[in-house]
PDB file of C-alpha atoms in Angstrom:
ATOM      1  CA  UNK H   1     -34.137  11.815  10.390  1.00 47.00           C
ATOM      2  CA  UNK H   2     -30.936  10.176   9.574  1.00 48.00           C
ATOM      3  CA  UNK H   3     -30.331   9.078   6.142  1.00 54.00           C
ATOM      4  CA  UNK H   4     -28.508   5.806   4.663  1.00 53.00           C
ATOM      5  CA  UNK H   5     -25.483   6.154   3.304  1.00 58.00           C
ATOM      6  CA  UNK H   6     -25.692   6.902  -1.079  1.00 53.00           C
ATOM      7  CA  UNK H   7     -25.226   3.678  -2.882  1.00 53.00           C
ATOM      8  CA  UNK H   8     -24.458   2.401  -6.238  1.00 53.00           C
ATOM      9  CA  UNK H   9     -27.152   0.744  -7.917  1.00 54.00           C
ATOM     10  CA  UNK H  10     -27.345  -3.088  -7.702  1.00 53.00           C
ATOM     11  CA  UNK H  11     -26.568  -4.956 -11.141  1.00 53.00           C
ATOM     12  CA  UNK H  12     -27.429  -8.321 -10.378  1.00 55.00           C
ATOM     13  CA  UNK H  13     -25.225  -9.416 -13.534  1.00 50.00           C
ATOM     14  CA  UNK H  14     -22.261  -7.909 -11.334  1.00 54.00           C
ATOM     15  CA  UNK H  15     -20.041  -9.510  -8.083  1.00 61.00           C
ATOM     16  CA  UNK H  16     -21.111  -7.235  -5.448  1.00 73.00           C
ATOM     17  CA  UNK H  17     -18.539  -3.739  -5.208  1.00 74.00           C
ATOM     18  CA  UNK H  18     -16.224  -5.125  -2.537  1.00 75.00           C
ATOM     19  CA  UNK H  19     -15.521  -8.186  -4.723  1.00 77.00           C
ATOM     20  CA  UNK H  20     -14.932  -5.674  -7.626  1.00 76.00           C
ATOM     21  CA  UNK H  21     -13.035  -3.768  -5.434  1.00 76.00           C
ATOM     22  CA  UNK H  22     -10.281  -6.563  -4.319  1.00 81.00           C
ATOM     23  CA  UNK H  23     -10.164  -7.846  -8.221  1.00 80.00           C
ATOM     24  CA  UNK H  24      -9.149  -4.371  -9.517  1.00 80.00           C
ATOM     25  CA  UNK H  25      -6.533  -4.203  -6.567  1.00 82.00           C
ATOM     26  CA  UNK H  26      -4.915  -7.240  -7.452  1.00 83.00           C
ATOM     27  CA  UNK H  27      -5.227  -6.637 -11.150  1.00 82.00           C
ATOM     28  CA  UNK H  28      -3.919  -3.238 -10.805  1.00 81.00           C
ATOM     29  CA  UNK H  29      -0.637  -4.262  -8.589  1.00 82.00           C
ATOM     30  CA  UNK H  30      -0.189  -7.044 -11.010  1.00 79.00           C
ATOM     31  CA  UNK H  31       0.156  -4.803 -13.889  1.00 77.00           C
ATOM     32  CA  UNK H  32       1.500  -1.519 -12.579  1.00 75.00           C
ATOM     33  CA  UNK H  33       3.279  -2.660  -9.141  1.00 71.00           C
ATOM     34  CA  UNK H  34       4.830  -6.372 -10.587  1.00 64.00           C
ATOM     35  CA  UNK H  35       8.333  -5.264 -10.959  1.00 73.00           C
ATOM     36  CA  UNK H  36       8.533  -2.887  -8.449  1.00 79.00           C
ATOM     37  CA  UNK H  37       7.418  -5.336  -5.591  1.00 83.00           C
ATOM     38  CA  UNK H  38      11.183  -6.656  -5.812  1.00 81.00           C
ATOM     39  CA  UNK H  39      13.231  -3.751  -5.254  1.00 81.00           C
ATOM     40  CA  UNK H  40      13.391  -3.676  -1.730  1.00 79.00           C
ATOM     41  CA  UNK H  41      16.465  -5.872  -1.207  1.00 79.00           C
ATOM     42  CA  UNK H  42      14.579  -7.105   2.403  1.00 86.00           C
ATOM     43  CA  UNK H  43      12.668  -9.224   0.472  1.00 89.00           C
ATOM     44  CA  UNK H  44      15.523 -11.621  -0.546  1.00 90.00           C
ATOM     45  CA  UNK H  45      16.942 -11.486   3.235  1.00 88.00           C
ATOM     46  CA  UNK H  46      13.481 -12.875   4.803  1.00 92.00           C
ATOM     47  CA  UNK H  47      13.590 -15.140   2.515  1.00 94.00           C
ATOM     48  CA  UNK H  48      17.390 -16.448   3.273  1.00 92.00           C
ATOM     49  CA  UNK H  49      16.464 -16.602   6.785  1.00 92.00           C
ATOM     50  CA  UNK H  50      13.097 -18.168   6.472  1.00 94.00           C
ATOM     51  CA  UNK H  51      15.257 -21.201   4.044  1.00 94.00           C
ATOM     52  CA  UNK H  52      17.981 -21.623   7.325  1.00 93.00           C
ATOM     53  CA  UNK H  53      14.693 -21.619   9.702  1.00 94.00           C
ATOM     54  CA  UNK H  54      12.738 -24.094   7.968  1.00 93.00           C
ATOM     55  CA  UNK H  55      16.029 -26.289   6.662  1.00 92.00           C
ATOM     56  CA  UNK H  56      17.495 -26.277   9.941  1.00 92.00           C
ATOM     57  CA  UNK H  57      14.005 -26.784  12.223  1.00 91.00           C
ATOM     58  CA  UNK H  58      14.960 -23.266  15.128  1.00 91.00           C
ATOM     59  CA  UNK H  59      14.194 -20.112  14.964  1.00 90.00           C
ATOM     60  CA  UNK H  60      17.079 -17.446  14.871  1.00 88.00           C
ATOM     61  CA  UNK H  61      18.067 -15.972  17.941  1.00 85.00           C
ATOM     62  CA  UNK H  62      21.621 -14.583  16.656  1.00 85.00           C
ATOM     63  CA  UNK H  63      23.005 -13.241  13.798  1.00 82.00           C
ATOM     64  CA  UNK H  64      24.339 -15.355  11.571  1.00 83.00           C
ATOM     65  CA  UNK H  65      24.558 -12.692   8.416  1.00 83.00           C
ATOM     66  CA  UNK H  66      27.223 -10.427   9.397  1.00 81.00           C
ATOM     67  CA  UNK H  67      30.383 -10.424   9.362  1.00 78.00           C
ATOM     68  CA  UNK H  68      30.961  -7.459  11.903  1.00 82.00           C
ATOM     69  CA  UNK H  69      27.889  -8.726  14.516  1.00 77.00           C
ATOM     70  CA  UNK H  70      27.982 -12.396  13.826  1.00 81.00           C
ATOM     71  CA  UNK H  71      26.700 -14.035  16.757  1.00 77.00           C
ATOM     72  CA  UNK H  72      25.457 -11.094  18.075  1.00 83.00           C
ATOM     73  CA  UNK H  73      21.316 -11.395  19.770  1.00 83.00           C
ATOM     74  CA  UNK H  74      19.315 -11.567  17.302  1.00 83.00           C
ATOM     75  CA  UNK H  75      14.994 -11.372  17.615  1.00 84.00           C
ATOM     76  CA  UNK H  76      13.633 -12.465  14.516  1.00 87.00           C
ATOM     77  CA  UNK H  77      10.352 -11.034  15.067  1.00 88.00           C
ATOM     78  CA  UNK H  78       8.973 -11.790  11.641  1.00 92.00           C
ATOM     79  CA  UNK H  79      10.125 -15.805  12.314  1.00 94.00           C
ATOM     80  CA  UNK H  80       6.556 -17.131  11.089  1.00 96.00           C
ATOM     81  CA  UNK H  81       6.159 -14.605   7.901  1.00 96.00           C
ATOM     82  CA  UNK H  82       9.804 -15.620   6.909  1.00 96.00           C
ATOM     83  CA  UNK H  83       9.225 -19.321   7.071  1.00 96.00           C
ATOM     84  CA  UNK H  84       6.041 -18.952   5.476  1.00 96.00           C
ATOM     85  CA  UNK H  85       7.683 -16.742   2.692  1.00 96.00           C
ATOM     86  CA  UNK H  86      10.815 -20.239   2.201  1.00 96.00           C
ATOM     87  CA  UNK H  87       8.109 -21.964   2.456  1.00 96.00           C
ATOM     88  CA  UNK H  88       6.387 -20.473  -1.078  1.00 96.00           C
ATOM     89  CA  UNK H  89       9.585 -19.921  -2.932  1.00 95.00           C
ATOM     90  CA  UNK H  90      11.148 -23.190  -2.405  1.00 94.00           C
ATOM     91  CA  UNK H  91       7.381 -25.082  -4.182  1.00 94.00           C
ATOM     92  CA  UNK H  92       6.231 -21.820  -6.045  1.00 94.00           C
ATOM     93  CA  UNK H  93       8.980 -19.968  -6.981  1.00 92.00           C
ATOM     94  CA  UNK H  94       9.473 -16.395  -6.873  1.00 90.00           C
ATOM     95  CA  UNK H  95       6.550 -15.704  -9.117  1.00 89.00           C
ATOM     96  CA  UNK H  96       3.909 -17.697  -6.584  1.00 92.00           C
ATOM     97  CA  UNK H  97       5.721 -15.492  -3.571  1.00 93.00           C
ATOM     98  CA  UNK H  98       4.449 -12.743  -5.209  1.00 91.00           C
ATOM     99  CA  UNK H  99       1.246 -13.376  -6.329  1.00 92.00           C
ATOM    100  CA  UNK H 100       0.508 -14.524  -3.133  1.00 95.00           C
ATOM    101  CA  UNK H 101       1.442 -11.259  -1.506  1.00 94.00           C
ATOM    102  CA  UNK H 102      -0.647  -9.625  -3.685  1.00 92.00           C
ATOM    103  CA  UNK H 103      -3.634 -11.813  -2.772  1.00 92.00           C
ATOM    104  CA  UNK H 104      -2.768 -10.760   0.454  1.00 94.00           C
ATOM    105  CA  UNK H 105      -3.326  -6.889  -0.549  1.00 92.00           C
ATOM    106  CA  UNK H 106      -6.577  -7.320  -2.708  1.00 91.00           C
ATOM    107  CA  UNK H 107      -7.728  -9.424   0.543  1.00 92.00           C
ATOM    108  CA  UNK H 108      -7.102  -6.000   2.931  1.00 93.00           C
ATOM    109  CA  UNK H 109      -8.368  -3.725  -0.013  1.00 92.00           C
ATOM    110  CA  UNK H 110     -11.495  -5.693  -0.313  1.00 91.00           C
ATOM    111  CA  UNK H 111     -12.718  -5.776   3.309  1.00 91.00           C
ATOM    112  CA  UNK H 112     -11.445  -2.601   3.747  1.00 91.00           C
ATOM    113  CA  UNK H 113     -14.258  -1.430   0.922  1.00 90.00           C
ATOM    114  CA  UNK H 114     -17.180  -3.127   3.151  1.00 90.00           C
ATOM    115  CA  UNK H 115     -16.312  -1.417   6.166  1.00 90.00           C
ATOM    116  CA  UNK H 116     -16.128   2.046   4.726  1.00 88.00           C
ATOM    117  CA  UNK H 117     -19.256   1.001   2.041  1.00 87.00           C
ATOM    118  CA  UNK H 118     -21.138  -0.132   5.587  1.00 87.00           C
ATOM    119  CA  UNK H 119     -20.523   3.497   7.453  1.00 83.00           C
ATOM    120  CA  UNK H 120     -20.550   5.810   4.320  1.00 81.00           C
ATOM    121  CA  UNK H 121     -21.666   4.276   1.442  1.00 80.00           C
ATOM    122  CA  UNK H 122     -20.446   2.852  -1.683  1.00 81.00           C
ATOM    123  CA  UNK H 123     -19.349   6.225  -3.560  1.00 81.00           C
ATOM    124  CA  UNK H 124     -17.502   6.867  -0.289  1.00 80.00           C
ATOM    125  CA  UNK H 125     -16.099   3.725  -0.128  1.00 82.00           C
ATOM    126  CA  UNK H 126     -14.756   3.524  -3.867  1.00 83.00           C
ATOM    127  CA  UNK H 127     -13.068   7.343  -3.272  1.00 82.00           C
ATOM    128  CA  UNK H 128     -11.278   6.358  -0.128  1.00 82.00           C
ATOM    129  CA  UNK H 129     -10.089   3.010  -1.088  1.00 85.00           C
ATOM    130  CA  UNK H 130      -9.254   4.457  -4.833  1.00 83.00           C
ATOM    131  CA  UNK H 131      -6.804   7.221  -2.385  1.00 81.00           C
ATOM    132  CA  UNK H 132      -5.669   4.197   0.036  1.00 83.00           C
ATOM    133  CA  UNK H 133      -5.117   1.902  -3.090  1.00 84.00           C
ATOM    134  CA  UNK H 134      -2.726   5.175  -4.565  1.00 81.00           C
ATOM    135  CA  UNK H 135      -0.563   6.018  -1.296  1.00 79.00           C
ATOM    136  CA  UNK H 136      -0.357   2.288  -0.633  1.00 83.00           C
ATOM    137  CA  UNK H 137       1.218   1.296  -4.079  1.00 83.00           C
ATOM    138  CA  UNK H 138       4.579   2.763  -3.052  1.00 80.00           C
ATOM    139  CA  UNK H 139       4.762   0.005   0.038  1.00 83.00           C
ATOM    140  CA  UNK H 140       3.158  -2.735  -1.968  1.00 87.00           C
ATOM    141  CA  UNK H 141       6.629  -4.851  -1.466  1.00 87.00           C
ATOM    142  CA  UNK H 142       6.941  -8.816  -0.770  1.00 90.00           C
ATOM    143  CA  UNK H 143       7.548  -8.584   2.762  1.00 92.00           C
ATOM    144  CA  UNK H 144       5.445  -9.215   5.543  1.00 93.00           C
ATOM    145  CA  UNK H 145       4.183  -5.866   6.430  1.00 92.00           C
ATOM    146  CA  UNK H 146       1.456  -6.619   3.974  1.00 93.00           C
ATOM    147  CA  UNK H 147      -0.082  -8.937   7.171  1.00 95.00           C
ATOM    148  CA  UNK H 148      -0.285  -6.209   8.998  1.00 94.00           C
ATOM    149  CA  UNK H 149      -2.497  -4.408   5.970  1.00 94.00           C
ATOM    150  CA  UNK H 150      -4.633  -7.100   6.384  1.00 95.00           C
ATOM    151  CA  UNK H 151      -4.592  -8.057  10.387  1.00 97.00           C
ATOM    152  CA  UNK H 152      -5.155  -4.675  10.838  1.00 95.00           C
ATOM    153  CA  UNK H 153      -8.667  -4.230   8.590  1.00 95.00           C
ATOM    154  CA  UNK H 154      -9.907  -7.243  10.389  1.00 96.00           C
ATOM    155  CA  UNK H 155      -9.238  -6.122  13.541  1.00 96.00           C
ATOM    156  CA  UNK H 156     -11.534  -2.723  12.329  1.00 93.00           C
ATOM    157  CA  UNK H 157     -14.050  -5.094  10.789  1.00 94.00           C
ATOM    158  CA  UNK H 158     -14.303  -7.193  14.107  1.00 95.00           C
ATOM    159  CA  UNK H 159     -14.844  -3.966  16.335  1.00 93.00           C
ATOM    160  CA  UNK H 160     -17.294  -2.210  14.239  1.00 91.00           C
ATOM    161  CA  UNK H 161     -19.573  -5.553  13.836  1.00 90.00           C
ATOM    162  CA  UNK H 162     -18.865  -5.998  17.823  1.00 88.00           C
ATOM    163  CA  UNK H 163     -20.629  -9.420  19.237  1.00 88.00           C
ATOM    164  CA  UNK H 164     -18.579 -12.317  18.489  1.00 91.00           C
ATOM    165  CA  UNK H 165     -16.389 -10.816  16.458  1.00 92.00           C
ATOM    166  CA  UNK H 166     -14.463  -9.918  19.266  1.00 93.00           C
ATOM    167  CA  UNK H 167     -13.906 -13.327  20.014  1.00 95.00           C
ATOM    168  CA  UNK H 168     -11.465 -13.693  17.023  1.00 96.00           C
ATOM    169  CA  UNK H 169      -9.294 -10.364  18.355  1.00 96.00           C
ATOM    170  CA  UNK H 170      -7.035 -12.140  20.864  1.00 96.00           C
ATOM    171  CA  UNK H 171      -6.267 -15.442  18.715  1.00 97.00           C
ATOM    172  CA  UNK H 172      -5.254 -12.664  15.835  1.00 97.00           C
ATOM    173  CA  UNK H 173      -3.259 -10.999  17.947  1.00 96.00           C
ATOM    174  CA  UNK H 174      -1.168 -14.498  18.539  1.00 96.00           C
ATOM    175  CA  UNK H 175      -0.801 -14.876  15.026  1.00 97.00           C
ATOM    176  CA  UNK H 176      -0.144 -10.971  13.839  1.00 96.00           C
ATOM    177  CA  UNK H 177       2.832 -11.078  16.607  1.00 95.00           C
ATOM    178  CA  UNK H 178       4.589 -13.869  15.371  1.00 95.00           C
ATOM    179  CA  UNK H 179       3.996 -12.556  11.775  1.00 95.00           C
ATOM    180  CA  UNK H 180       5.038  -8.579  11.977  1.00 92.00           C
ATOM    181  CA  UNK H 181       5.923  -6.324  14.469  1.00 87.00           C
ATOM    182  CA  UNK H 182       2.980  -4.150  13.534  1.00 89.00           C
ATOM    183  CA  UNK H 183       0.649  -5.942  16.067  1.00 93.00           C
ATOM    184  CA  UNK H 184       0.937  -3.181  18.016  1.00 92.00           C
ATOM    185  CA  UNK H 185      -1.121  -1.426  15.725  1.00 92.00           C
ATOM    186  CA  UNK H 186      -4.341  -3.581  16.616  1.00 94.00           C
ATOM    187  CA  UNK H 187      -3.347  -3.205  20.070  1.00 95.00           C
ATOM    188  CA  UNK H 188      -3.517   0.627  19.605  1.00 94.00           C
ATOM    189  CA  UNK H 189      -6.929   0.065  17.614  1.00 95.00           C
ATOM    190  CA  UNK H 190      -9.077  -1.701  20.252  1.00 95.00           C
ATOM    191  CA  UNK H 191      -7.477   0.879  23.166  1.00 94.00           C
ATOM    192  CA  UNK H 192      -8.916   3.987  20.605  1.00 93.00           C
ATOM    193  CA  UNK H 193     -12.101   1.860  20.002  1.00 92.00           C
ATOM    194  CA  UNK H 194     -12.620   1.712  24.182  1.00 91.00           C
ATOM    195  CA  UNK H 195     -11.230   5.069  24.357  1.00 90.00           C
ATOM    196  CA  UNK H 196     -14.091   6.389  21.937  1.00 86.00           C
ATOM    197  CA  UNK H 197     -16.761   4.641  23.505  1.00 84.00           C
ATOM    198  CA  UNK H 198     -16.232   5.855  27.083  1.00 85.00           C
ATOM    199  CA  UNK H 199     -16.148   9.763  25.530  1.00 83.00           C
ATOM    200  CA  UNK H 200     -19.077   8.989  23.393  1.00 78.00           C
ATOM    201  CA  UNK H 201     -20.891   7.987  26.754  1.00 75.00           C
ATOM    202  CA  UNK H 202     -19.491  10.916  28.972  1.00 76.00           C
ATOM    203  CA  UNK H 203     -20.173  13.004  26.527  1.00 75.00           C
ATOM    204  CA  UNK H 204     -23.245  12.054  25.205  1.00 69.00           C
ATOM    205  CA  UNK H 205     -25.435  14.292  27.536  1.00 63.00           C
ATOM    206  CA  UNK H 206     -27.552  11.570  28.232  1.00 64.00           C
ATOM    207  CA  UNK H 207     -28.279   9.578  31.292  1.00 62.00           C
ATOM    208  CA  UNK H 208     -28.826   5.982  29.511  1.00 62.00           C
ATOM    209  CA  UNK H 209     -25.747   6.363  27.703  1.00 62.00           C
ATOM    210  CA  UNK H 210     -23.980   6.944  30.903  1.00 64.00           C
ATOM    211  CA  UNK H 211     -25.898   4.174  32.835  1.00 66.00           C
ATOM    212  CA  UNK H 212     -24.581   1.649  30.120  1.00 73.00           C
ATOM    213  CA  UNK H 213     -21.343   2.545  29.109  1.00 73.00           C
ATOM    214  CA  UNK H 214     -19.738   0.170  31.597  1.00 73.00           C
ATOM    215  CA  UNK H 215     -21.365  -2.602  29.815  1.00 74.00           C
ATOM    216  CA  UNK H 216     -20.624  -1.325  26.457  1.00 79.00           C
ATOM    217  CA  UNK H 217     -17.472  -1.145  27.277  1.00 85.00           C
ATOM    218  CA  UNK H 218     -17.068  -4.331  29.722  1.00 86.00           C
ATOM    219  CA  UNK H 219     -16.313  -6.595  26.416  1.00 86.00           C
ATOM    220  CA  UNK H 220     -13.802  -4.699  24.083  1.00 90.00           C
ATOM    221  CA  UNK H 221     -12.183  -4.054  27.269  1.00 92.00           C
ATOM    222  CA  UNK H 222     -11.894  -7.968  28.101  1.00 93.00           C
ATOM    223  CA  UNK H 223     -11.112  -8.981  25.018  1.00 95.00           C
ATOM    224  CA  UNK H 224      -8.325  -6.051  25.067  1.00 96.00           C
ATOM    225  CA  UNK H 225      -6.577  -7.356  27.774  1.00 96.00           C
ATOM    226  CA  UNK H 226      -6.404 -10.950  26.382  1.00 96.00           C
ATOM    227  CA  UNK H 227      -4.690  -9.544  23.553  1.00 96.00           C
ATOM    228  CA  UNK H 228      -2.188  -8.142  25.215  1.00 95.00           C
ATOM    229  CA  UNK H 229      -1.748 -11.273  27.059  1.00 95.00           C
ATOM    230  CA  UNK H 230      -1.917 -12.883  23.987  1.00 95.00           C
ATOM    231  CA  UNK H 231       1.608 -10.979  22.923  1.00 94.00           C
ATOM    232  CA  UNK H 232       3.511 -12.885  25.087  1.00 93.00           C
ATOM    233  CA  UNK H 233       2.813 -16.134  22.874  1.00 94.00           C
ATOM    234  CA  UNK H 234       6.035 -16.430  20.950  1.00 93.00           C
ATOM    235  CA  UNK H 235       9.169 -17.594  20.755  1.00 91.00           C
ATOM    236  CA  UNK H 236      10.443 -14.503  22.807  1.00 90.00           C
ATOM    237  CA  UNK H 237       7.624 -13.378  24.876  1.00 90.00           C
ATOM    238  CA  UNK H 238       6.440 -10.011  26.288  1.00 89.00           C
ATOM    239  CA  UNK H 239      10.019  -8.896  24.678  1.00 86.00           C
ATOM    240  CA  UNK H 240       7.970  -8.209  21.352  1.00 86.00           C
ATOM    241  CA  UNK H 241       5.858  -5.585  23.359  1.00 85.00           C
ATOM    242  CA  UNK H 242       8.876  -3.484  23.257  1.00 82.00           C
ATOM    243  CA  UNK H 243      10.408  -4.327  19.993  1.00 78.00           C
ATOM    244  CA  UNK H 244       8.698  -2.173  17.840  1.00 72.00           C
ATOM    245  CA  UNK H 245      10.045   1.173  19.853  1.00 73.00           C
ATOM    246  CA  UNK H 246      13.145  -0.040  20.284  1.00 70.00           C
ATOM    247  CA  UNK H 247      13.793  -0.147  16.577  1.00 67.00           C
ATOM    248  CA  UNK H 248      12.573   3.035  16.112  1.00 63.00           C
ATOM    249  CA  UNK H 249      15.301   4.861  17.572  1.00 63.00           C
ATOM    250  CA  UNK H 250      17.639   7.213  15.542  1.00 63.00           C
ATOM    251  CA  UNK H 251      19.889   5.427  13.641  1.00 60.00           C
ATOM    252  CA  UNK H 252      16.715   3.606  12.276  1.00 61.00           C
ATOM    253  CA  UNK H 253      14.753   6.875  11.519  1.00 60.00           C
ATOM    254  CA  UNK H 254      17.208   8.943   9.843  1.00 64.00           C
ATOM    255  CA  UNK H 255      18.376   6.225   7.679  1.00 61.00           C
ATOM    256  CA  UNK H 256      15.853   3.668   6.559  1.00 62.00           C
ATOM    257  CA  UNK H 257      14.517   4.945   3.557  1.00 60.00           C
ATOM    258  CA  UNK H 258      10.454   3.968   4.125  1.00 60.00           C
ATOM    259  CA  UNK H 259      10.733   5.615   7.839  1.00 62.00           C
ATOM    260  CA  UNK H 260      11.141   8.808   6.569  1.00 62.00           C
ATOM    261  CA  UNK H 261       8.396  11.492   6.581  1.00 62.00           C
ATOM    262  CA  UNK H 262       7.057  11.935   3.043  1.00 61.00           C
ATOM    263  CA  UNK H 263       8.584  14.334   0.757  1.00 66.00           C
ATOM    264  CA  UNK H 264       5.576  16.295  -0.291  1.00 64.00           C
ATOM    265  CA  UNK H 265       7.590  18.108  -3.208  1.00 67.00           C
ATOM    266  CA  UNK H 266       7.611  14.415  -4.245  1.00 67.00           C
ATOM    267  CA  UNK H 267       4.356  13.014  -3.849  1.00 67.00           C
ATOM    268  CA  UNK H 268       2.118  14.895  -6.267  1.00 66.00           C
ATOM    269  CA  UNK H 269      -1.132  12.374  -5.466  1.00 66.00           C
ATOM    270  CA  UNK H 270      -0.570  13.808  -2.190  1.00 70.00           C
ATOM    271  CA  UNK H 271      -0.605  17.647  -2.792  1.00 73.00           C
ATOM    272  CA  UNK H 272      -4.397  16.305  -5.042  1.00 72.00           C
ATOM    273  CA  UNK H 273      -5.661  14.506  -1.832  1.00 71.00           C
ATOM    274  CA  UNK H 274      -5.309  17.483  -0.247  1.00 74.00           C
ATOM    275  CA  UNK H 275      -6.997  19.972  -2.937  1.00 76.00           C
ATOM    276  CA  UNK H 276      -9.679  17.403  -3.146  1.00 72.00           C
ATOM    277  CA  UNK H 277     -10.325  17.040   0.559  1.00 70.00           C
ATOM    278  CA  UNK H 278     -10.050  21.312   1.029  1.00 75.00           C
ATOM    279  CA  UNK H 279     -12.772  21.116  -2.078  1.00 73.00           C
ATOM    280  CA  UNK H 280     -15.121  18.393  -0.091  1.00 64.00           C
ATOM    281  CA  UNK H 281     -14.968  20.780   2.933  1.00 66.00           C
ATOM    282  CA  UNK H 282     -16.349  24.109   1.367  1.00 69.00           C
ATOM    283  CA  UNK H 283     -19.053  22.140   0.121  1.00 61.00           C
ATOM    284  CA  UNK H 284     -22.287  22.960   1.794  1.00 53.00           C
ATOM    285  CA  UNK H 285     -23.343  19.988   3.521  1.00 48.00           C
ATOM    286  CA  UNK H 286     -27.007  18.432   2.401  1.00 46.00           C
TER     287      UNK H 286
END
């Protein structure tokens, strides 16, 4: 008989453990992560392109930075997240930029707690986030990758509830392209999701299963193709599709610091996630 997942006990004097969960993620960047968030000198050019976009009223299609490639093509794939980003600096200043990046965060970190709290529990759910929260702090930077953070637990949340959640995946999609690049990501979400189901039906030795798989399958799989449709709804179109592995060709890989594959020597939270995960799998399970 299957058992529910191993859960903290209520205190009714308490915000429920997700809540808790985003408030010590924002607190936590705030205090630890505040001055690091700045470093990354992209910050300060979305920002200068987001002021020419919204001061000028079109989106950049050439490059009007460099000296070398000035006038150049230019696909400002991030167009809405740099406007947005102006936007917030030019009637918040800095400081409200970055607080609201970090809402952002505590946002992904919180519903990111009630998914894994609804599958494995809350004990689960505060040791995985706790790890996520760690190997995340390094990229906790005011730029808009942080959408994608949160795009991309919503996109989770919407196929594990199923139903009408789905309805909100291709409208999403239209936003998280014109946002960051790493759409592509929820794209590559709902195709495992489908891809899952169909193996857990073909696999699943029994003849029900089988009999409705094409109907479990029937809506992600709708709802997947209006996404991708939904890509094209930009200022450049289906061109966006492609973007992200066009980018990620050599000269980006071996020289962008955050592409980089991570220096394990370095990382010493990393070298403990793995003891800890080794230790988890001796034990016997109960």
């Amino acid at each position: 008989m299957a058992t529910k997942p191993r859960s903290f006990k209520k205190m009714p004097f308490l915000p429920d453990l997700a809540g808790m969960s985003g408030f010590v993620t924002f607190v936590v960047v705030l205090l630890f992560n505040k001055g690091r968030s700045l470093i990354d000198g992209d910050t300060f050019w979305h920002l200068a392109a987001g002021r020419h976009m919204l001061e000028n009223g079109v989106i950049l299609t050439q490059d009007i930075f460099s000296h070398t490639a000035l006038g150049k093509s230019w696909t400002a794939h991030e167009w809405l997240s740099e406007i947005l980003m102006a936007w917030l600096h030019q009637y918040f200043g800095l400081t409200g930029t970055v607080l609201f990046f970090f809402l952002i965060a505590a946002l992904s970190f919180w519903l990111l707690f009630r998914i894994v709290s609804t599958v494995a529990g809350d004990w689960a759910a505060a040791f995985a986030v706790s790890l996520a929260l760690i190997f995340s702090m390094q990229h906790m930077l005011v730029r808009p990758h942080l959408f994608s953070w949160l795009f991309g637990v919503i996109t989770l949340h919407a196929l594990h509830k199923q139903g009408r959640w789905l309805w909100i995946l291709p409208p999403l999609t239209i936003l998280w392209t014109n946002l960051h690049d790493g759409f592509i990501l929820g794209l590559a979400l709902q195709g495992l999701f489908i891809g899952g189901t169909v193996l857990d039906g073909l696999f699943s030795g029994s003849d029900t299963k089988i009999k409705s798989l094409f109907g479990n399958v029937k809506g992600p799989a709708i709802f997947f193709f209006l996404s991708i449709v939904g890509t094209g709804i930009n200022p450049f179109g289906f061109k966006l599709l492609i973007f992200p592995f066009l980018v990620s060709s050599e000269i980006f890989s071996t020289n962008i610091q955050e592409w980089l594959p991570a220096n394990l020597q370095q990382d010493w939270h990393f070298r403990l996630f793995l003891l800890s995960v080794l230790v988890l799998m001796s034990l016997r399970a109960t």
